[in-house]
Amino acid sequence: MANAYMIGNQAIVQRCLAAKSEWDAKASMIWGAFLKMFIPMLVLFPGLIAIALHPGMEDGDNAFPLLVKELLPAGWGLVGLMFAALLAGLMSSIDSMLNSTATLWTKDIYEKYIRKDATDRHYLIVGRMATIVLLIFGVITSPVSQYFEGIYVAIQTFLSFFQGPVFSVLMLGIFWRGTTQWGGLFGLLGGITVSALLYIFKGYLFEIEDPFLYVSWWSFLAGLVIAIVVSLFTRPHPDERLYGLVYRLPEPKPNTAQVGA
Amino acid sequence: MLKAILNALRYVLNFEWLAGVSIGAAKNVFLVLFVLIGILVLLIPNDYIYKGLKKRKWWLNLKLWALGDLAFIFITYYIF
């Protein structure tokens, strides 16, 4: 489901939209995919080292700070450098997420349904206020992670609710011209519902304690099936509306009668 | 009845139906998948690849970059 993050996550997509050109956006994604391949190693190795050094460690979230404290030589500034890098990475991720969520709220909900004809400055202020509210919400809800085995599991569990259904609808919309807005909506809502049900009944349905990858995959499949079925029963969009959105859809031919006139 | 449905669901959801597939066979499936993705990459039109660039240089061909990524993951899977 790494594809769901690299292709479907708004924080990543928004970075591509800020690229200098279409080529730069594509190149950044391929470069990102290359770096992403090292993530399993970067995540696994510190954990394995920590288990080897401290076999009785109870809280996995303590592994990384403990390794930094014990293994990095003191007096060279390396510990400070490591935490500066950690904070820089964290801030970069958090500001991307806040920015993308504030954009989604302002552009897709506030501007569309609450106040349509306001000035750009108004929307800018709304976006900034949304960022502050989201940040406060994030701080208030952060203790929720203590109910999970670790922060990593908490993040993956929350992601698993949405990334499968979002990715299914996105892929279908890009590669199948028959996808309709109702198909997308029902696929998304149906997929999220399946995720929630799988998580609620995980004790009865799964053999492992934290089945976030299973939930992601099955909700992806559920979203895909629901979106296809609903799309087949609803009126398809005309090609003119889909050009530029659906992969390899031929450009609509100009109306010859109008050109002649 | 309910127990039978639950067992069937568990069988499907936990991928128990794939338990008979050996690790070697699963690895081969992924290797074939990477090759197929590579073929799809090669089929992408060059005009689409170079969109947004003023000059076309061979090292800016993103097909090569993508094939490099695929080669890396293919070799990793092949070795391990």
mmCIF file of N, CA and C in Angstrom, chain A residues 21-24 26-34 37-38 41 198 202-208 214 217-218 247-248, chain B residues 6 9-10 12-17 43-45 48-53 59-62 65-66 69-70 72-73 76:
data_model
loop_
_atom_site.group_PDB
_atom_site.id
_atom_site.type_symbol
_atom_site.label_atom_id
_atom_site.label_comp_id
_atom_site.label_asym_id
_atom_site.label_seq_id
_atom_site.Cartn_x
_atom_site.Cartn_y
_atom_site.Cartn_z
ATOM 1 N N SER A 21 7.862 22.286 -13.281
ATOM 2 C CA SER A 21 7.199 21.837 -14.509
ATOM 3 C C SER A 21 6.667 20.425 -14.301
ATOM 4 N N GLU A 22 5.930 19.946 -15.307
ATOM 5 C CA GLU A 22 5.373 18.592 -15.213
ATOM 6 C C GLU A 22 6.509 17.566 -15.127
ATOM 7 N N TRP A 23 7.579 17.817 -15.876
ATOM 8 C CA TRP A 23 8.724 16.900 -15.858
ATOM 9 C C TRP A 23 9.341 16.841 -14.446
ATOM 10 N N ASP A 24 9.488 18.023 -13.833
ATOM 11 C CA ASP A 24 10.071 18.064 -12.474
ATOM 12 C C ASP A 24 9.202 17.289 -11.483
ATOM 13 N N LYS A 26 7.217 14.741 -12.169
ATOM 14 C CA LYS A 26 7.385 13.291 -12.417
ATOM 15 C C LYS A 26 8.741 12.815 -11.890
ATOM 16 N N ALA A 27 9.780 13.607 -12.169
ATOM 17 C CA ALA A 27 11.125 13.218 -11.728
ATOM 18 C C ALA A 27 11.180 13.125 -10.205
ATOM 19 N N SER A 28 10.507 14.073 -9.519
ATOM 20 C CA SER A 28 10.539 14.052 -8.045
ATOM 21 C C SER A 28 9.854 12.798 -7.511
ATOM 22 N N MET A 29 8.801 12.358 -8.194
ATOM 23 C CA MET A 29 8.106 11.149 -7.747
ATOM 24 C C MET A 29 8.991 9.907 -7.921
ATOM 25 N N ILE A 30 9.724 9.861 -9.046
ATOM 26 C CA ILE A 30 10.592 8.688 -9.283
ATOM 27 C C ILE A 30 11.746 8.683 -8.283
ATOM 28 N N TRP A 31 12.291 9.863 -8.022
ATOM 29 C CA TRP A 31 13.365 9.977 -7.029
ATOM 30 C C TRP A 31 12.835 9.609 -5.636
ATOM 31 N N GLY A 32 11.611 10.079 -5.338
ATOM 32 C CA GLY A 32 10.980 9.747 -4.063
ATOM 33 C C GLY A 32 10.768 8.245 -3.930
ATOM 34 N N ALA A 33 10.372 7.610 -5.040
ATOM 35 C CA ALA A 33 10.155 6.155 -5.025
ATOM 36 C C ALA A 33 11.461 5.425 -4.730
ATOM 37 N N PHE A 34 12.549 5.947 -5.268
ATOM 38 C CA PHE A 34 13.860 5.332 -5.019
ATOM 39 C C PHE A 34 14.211 5.409 -3.526
ATOM 40 N N MET A 37 12.369 3.106 -1.097
ATOM 41 C CA MET A 37 12.782 1.701 -1.013
ATOM 42 C C MET A 37 13.703 1.444 0.184
ATOM 43 N N PHE A 38 14.317 2.495 0.693
ATOM 44 C CA PHE A 38 15.228 2.326 1.832
ATOM 45 C C PHE A 38 14.503 2.410 3.177
ATOM 46 N N MET A 41 14.501 -0.621 5.529
ATOM 47 C CA MET A 41 15.814 -0.809 6.174
ATOM 48 C C MET A 41 16.004 0.216 7.303
ATOM 49 N N LEU A 198 -13.857 -3.654 9.754
ATOM 50 C CA LEU A 198 -12.755 -4.613 9.921
ATOM 51 C C LEU A 198 -11.968 -4.311 11.190
ATOM 52 N N LYS A 202 -11.782 -6.672 14.532
ATOM 53 C CA LYS A 202 -10.479 -7.276 14.213
ATOM 54 C C LYS A 202 -10.173 -8.504 15.085
ATOM 55 N N GLY A 203 -10.689 -8.480 16.300
ATOM 56 C CA GLY A 203 -10.448 -9.597 17.219
ATOM 57 C C GLY A 203 -11.063 -10.892 16.715
ATOM 58 N N TYR A 204 -12.181 -10.790 15.991
ATOM 59 C CA TYR A 204 -12.861 -11.975 15.463
ATOM 60 C C TYR A 204 -12.352 -12.353 14.075
ATOM 61 N N LEU A 205 -11.866 -11.328 13.336
ATOM 62 C CA LEU A 205 -11.570 -11.564 11.921
ATOM 63 C C LEU A 205 -10.103 -11.846 11.601
ATOM 64 N N PHE A 206 -9.202 -11.292 12.384
ATOM 65 C CA PHE A 206 -7.788 -11.409 12.036
ATOM 66 C C PHE A 206 -6.997 -12.181 13.081
ATOM 67 N N GLU A 207 -5.919 -12.767 12.599
ATOM 68 C CA GLU A 207 -5.101 -13.571 13.514
ATOM 69 C C GLU A 207 -3.990 -12.756 14.159
ATOM 70 N N ILE A 208 -3.678 -11.597 13.580
ATOM 71 C CA ILE A 208 -2.643 -10.752 14.187
ATOM 72 C C ILE A 208 -3.286 -9.581 14.923
ATOM 73 N N TYR A 214 -3.701 -5.451 6.349
ATOM 74 C CA TYR A 214 -4.840 -6.240 5.869
ATOM 75 C C TYR A 214 -6.051 -5.327 5.656
ATOM 76 N N TRP A 217 -5.640 -3.207 2.519
ATOM 77 C CA TRP A 217 -5.830 -3.961 1.282
ATOM 78 C C TRP A 217 -7.300 -4.282 1.043
ATOM 79 N N TRP A 218 -7.992 -4.805 2.061
ATOM 80 C CA TRP A 218 -9.383 -5.214 1.859
ATOM 81 C C TRP A 218 -10.290 -4.017 1.673
ATOM 82 N N TYR A 247 -6.295 8.968 -17.991
ATOM 83 C CA TYR A 247 -5.060 8.659 -18.726
ATOM 84 C C TYR A 247 -5.350 8.228 -20.162
ATOM 85 N N ARG A 248 -4.636 8.836 -21.096
ATOM 86 C CA ARG A 248 -4.684 8.531 -22.525
ATOM 87 C C ARG A 248 -6.068 8.694 -23.149
ATOM 88 N N LEU B 6 -18.078 -16.865 9.729
ATOM 89 C CA LEU B 6 -16.921 -16.227 10.359
ATOM 90 C C LEU B 6 -15.618 -16.934 9.976
ATOM 91 N N LEU B 9 -14.814 -16.091 6.419
ATOM 92 C CA LEU B 9 -14.281 -14.723 6.363
ATOM 93 C C LEU B 9 -12.826 -14.690 6.824
ATOM 94 N N ARG B 10 -12.560 -15.368 7.925
ATOM 95 C CA ARG B 10 -11.186 -15.423 8.450
ATOM 96 C C ARG B 10 -10.250 -16.067 7.435
ATOM 97 N N VAL B 12 -10.516 -16.061 4.220
ATOM 98 C CA VAL B 12 -10.261 -15.138 3.102
ATOM 99 C C VAL B 12 -9.416 -13.952 3.581
ATOM 100 N N LEU B 13 -9.851 -13.313 4.661
ATOM 101 C CA LEU B 13 -9.203 -12.062 5.106
ATOM 102 C C LEU B 13 -7.748 -12.261 5.539
ATOM 103 N N ASN B 14 -7.445 -13.428 6.101
ATOM 104 C CA ASN B 14 -6.078 -13.673 6.572
ATOM 105 C C ASN B 14 -5.180 -14.329 5.524
ATOM 106 N N PHE B 15 -5.701 -14.390 4.293
ATOM 107 C CA PHE B 15 -4.939 -14.956 3.165
ATOM 108 C C PHE B 15 -4.524 -16.414 3.399
ATOM 109 N N GLU B 16 -5.357 -17.134 4.151
ATOM 110 C CA GLU B 16 -5.027 -18.553 4.387
ATOM 111 C C GLU B 16 -5.101 -19.349 3.090
ATOM 112 N N TRP B 17 -5.898 -18.865 2.139
ATOM 113 C CA TRP B 17 -6.026 -19.525 0.837
ATOM 114 C C TRP B 17 -4.718 -19.441 0.036
ATOM 115 N N LEU B 43 6.273 1.418 -22.660
ATOM 116 C CA LEU B 43 5.190 1.725 -23.604
ATOM 117 C C LEU B 43 4.710 3.189 -23.517
ATOM 118 N N ILE B 44 5.135 3.884 -22.462
ATOM 119 C CA ILE B 44 4.691 5.290 -22.318
ATOM 120 C C ILE B 44 5.305 6.132 -23.450
ATOM 121 N N PRO B 45 4.502 6.946 -24.122
ATOM 122 C CA PRO B 45 5.047 7.769 -25.227
ATOM 123 C C PRO B 45 6.110 8.762 -24.737
ATOM 124 N N TYR B 48 5.091 12.333 -23.701
ATOM 125 C CA TYR B 48 4.529 12.465 -22.356
ATOM 126 C C TYR B 48 5.648 12.532 -21.319
ATOM 127 N N ILE B 49 6.714 11.788 -21.571
ATOM 128 C CA ILE B 49 7.843 11.735 -20.624
ATOM 129 C C ILE B 49 8.564 13.084 -20.557
ATOM 130 N N TYR B 50 8.767 13.707 -21.718
ATOM 131 C CA TYR B 50 9.565 14.946 -21.768
ATOM 132 C C TYR B 50 8.718 16.219 -21.596
ATOM 133 N N LYS B 51 7.418 16.058 -21.336
ATOM 134 C CA LYS B 51 6.535 17.222 -21.214
ATOM 135 C C LYS B 51 7.059 18.180 -20.140
ATOM 136 N N GLY B 52 7.232 19.437 -20.514
ATOM 137 C CA GLY B 52 7.703 20.428 -19.545
ATOM 138 C C GLY B 52 9.181 20.737 -19.691
ATOM 139 N N LEU B 53 9.873 20.008 -20.592
ATOM 140 C CA LEU B 53 11.311 20.241 -20.804
ATOM 141 C C LEU B 53 11.548 20.956 -22.131
ATOM 142 N N TRP B 59 19.652 11.620 -20.612
ATOM 143 C CA TRP B 59 19.668 11.396 -19.160
ATOM 144 C C TRP B 59 18.441 12.026 -18.464
ATOM 145 N N LEU B 60 17.685 12.788 -19.208
ATOM 146 C CA LEU B 60 16.454 13.346 -18.645
ATOM 147 C C LEU B 60 15.230 12.483 -18.989
ATOM 148 N N ASN B 61 15.497 11.367 -19.658
ATOM 149 C CA ASN B 61 14.412 10.446 -19.998
ATOM 150 C C ASN B 61 13.973 9.699 -18.725
ATOM 151 N N LEU B 62 12.792 10.036 -18.269
ATOM 152 C CA LEU B 62 12.330 9.471 -16.992
ATOM 153 C C LEU B 62 12.046 7.973 -17.075
ATOM 154 N N TRP B 65 15.017 6.492 -15.555
ATOM 155 C CA TRP B 65 14.975 6.639 -14.087
ATOM 156 C C TRP B 65 14.052 5.570 -13.490
ATOM 157 N N ALA B 66 12.864 5.446 -14.106
ATOM 158 C CA ALA B 66 11.879 4.482 -13.576
ATOM 159 C C ALA B 66 12.415 3.053 -13.710
ATOM 160 N N ASP B 69 14.826 2.427 -10.937
ATOM 161 C CA ASP B 69 14.090 2.097 -9.696
ATOM 162 C C ASP B 69 13.651 0.642 -9.715
ATOM 163 N N LEU B 70 13.084 0.248 -10.844
ATOM 164 C CA LEU B 70 12.568 -1.129 -10.950
ATOM 165 C C LEU B 70 13.705 -2.148 -10.878
ATOM 166 N N PHE B 72 16.488 -1.781 -9.299
ATOM 167 C CA PHE B 72 16.942 -1.829 -7.898
ATOM 168 C C PHE B 72 16.052 -2.755 -7.064
ATOM 169 N N ILE B 73 14.743 -2.573 -7.200
ATOM 170 C CA ILE B 73 13.821 -3.381 -6.384
ATOM 171 C C ILE B 73 13.806 -4.836 -6.880
ATOM 172 N N THR B 76 16.905 -6.428 -5.430
ATOM 173 C CA THR B 76 16.711 -6.630 -3.986
ATOM 174 C C THR B 76 15.850 -7.869 -3.737
#
